[in-house]
Amino acid sequence: MTSSEPALVEPASPAVEWRLRLAAAERGVWSGTQLRRLLAEKAGLELSPASVSALFTKQPSQVKLSTLAALCTALDCAPGDLLVLGPAALAPVLVPEVAGERPSPVLLRAAGTRSLPPL
């Protein structure tokens, strides 16, 4: 490979499927109101109706670990019942390679992936 050819770098983050609605339905919880009540009674977590609705109907970009733990407690399930890892969400990223060396960590971060570990 020449210094002008880009190197193919696989992204590190896998796709995550949010399955709260399915996990809740399997346990007889069909509405956000029911889930909100369970969260308060079993886990001691008070969330706004809007927050519960968003968790129930949308794929969140992030979830606090304390909220995930409360959901698992309220639904008597494991995190794996709520989050399912899938194949890589992003297409491979092309990063320029310099004279046969590993790509620069700075270039990798700019390309949206994690830096490489030290040698």
Protein backbone atom coordinates (compact mmCIF):
# COMPACT_ATOMS: atom_id res chain seq x y z
CA MET A 1 0.00 0.00 0.00
CA THR A 2 1.40 3.41 -0.89
CA SER A 3 1.26 6.44 1.37
CA SER A 4 -1.53 7.95 -0.73
CA GLU A 5 -3.87 4.94 -0.40
CA PRO A 6 -6.36 5.05 2.48
CA ALA A 7 -6.46 2.25 5.04
CA LEU A 8 -9.77 0.58 5.83
CA VAL A 9 -10.62 0.85 9.53
CA GLU A 10 -13.64 -0.93 10.99
CA PRO A 11 -15.70 1.19 13.40
CA ALA A 12 -15.66 0.07 17.02
CA SER A 13 -19.25 0.82 17.99
CA PRO A 14 -21.88 -1.83 17.29
CA ALA A 15 -25.52 -1.09 16.61
CA VAL A 16 -27.72 -1.23 19.69
CA GLU A 17 -31.39 -2.13 19.52
CA TRP A 18 -33.59 -0.71 22.29
CA ARG A 19 -36.23 -3.29 23.26
CA LEU A 20 -37.93 -1.69 26.25
CA ARG A 21 -41.40 -1.84 24.72
CA LEU A 22 -41.02 -5.55 23.87
CA ALA A 23 -39.59 -6.43 27.30
CA ALA A 24 -42.40 -4.51 29.01
CA ALA A 25 -45.10 -6.16 26.87
CA GLU A 26 -43.70 -9.62 27.67
CA ARG A 27 -44.28 -8.74 31.34
CA GLY A 28 -47.80 -7.36 30.85
CA VAL A 29 -46.83 -3.69 30.89
CA TRP A 30 -48.55 -2.05 27.93
CA SER A 31 -48.41 1.68 28.64
CA GLY A 32 -46.00 4.34 29.80
CA THR A 33 -48.29 5.02 32.75
CA GLN A 34 -47.98 1.42 33.94
CA LEU A 35 -44.20 1.52 33.49
CA ARG A 36 -43.96 4.83 35.36
CA ARG A 37 -45.93 3.37 38.27
CA LEU A 38 -43.70 0.27 38.37
CA LEU A 39 -40.54 2.40 38.31
CA ALA A 40 -41.80 4.39 41.30
CA GLU A 41 -43.07 1.39 43.29
CA LYS A 42 -40.34 -1.19 42.66
CA ALA A 43 -37.25 0.92 41.94
CA GLY A 44 -38.01 4.23 43.67
CA LEU A 45 -37.40 6.18 40.46
CA GLU A 46 -39.72 9.07 39.67
CA LEU A 47 -39.59 9.97 35.98
CA SER A 48 -41.76 12.52 34.22
CA PRO A 49 -44.48 11.18 31.93
CA ALA A 50 -42.59 12.70 28.97
CA SER A 51 -39.36 10.89 29.92
CA VAL A 52 -41.11 7.55 30.29
CA SER A 53 -42.93 8.09 27.00
CA ALA A 54 -39.64 8.86 25.23
CA LEU A 55 -37.98 5.74 26.68
CA PHE A 56 -41.02 3.66 25.76
CA THR A 57 -41.47 4.86 22.18
CA LYS A 58 -38.03 5.94 20.89
CA GLN A 59 -34.51 4.57 20.59
CA PRO A 60 -32.53 6.64 23.14
CA SER A 61 -29.05 7.83 22.19
CA GLN A 62 -27.96 7.30 25.81
CA VAL A 63 -29.38 5.91 29.03
CA LYS A 64 -28.03 6.52 32.53
CA LEU A 65 -26.90 3.34 34.24
CA SER A 66 -29.12 4.20 37.21
CA THR A 67 -32.14 4.43 34.87
CA LEU A 68 -31.20 1.14 33.20
CA ALA A 69 -30.88 -0.51 36.62
CA ALA A 70 -34.28 0.91 37.67
CA LEU A 71 -35.92 -0.37 34.47
CA CYS A 72 -34.43 -3.83 35.09
CA THR A 73 -35.66 -3.79 38.69
CA ALA A 74 -39.15 -2.61 37.74
CA LEU A 75 -39.53 -5.17 34.94
CA ASP A 76 -37.60 -7.94 36.71
CA CYS A 77 -35.27 -8.38 33.75
CA ALA A 78 -31.60 -8.11 32.80
CA PRO A 79 -29.96 -5.34 30.73
CA GLY A 80 -29.67 -7.83 27.86
CA ASP A 81 -33.46 -7.94 27.70
CA LEU A 82 -33.55 -4.18 27.05
CA LEU A 83 -30.42 -3.70 24.93
CA VAL A 84 -29.44 -6.00 22.09
CA LEU A 85 -26.11 -5.52 20.31
CA GLY A 86 -26.17 -5.95 16.54
CA PRO A 87 -23.69 -5.70 13.69
CA ALA A 88 -21.62 -2.56 13.28
CA ALA A 89 -23.81 0.47 12.78
CA LEU A 90 -21.37 2.45 10.68
CA ALA A 91 -19.74 1.61 7.40
CA PRO A 92 -15.96 1.15 7.47
CA VAL A 93 -14.04 4.42 7.61
CA LEU A 94 -11.19 5.15 5.20
CA VAL A 95 -8.16 6.65 6.96
CA PRO A 96 -4.98 7.64 5.12
CA GLU A 97 -1.98 5.46 5.93
CA VAL A 98 1.46 7.02 6.19
CA ALA A 99 4.35 4.94 4.79
CA GLY A 100 3.00 1.57 5.95
CA GLU A 101 2.54 2.68 9.58
CA ARG A 102 -0.58 2.41 11.66
CA PRO A 103 -3.06 5.28 11.19
CA SER A 104 -2.62 8.20 13.56
CA PRO A 105 -4.93 8.17 16.60
CA VAL A 106 -5.79 11.79 15.77
CA LEU A 107 -6.96 10.77 12.29
CA LEU A 108 -9.01 7.93 13.73
CA ARG A 109 -10.77 10.22 16.22
CA ALA A 110 -11.51 12.68 13.44
CA ALA A 111 -12.97 9.79 11.40
CA GLY A 112 -15.37 8.96 14.24
CA THR A 113 -13.74 5.86 15.72
CA ARG A 114 -11.60 5.21 18.77
CA SER A 115 -7.86 5.60 18.77
CA LEU A 116 -5.63 2.55 18.60
CA PRO A 117 -3.95 1.23 21.76
CA PRO A 118 -0.24 1.91 22.23
CA LEU A 119 2.24 -0.61 20.84
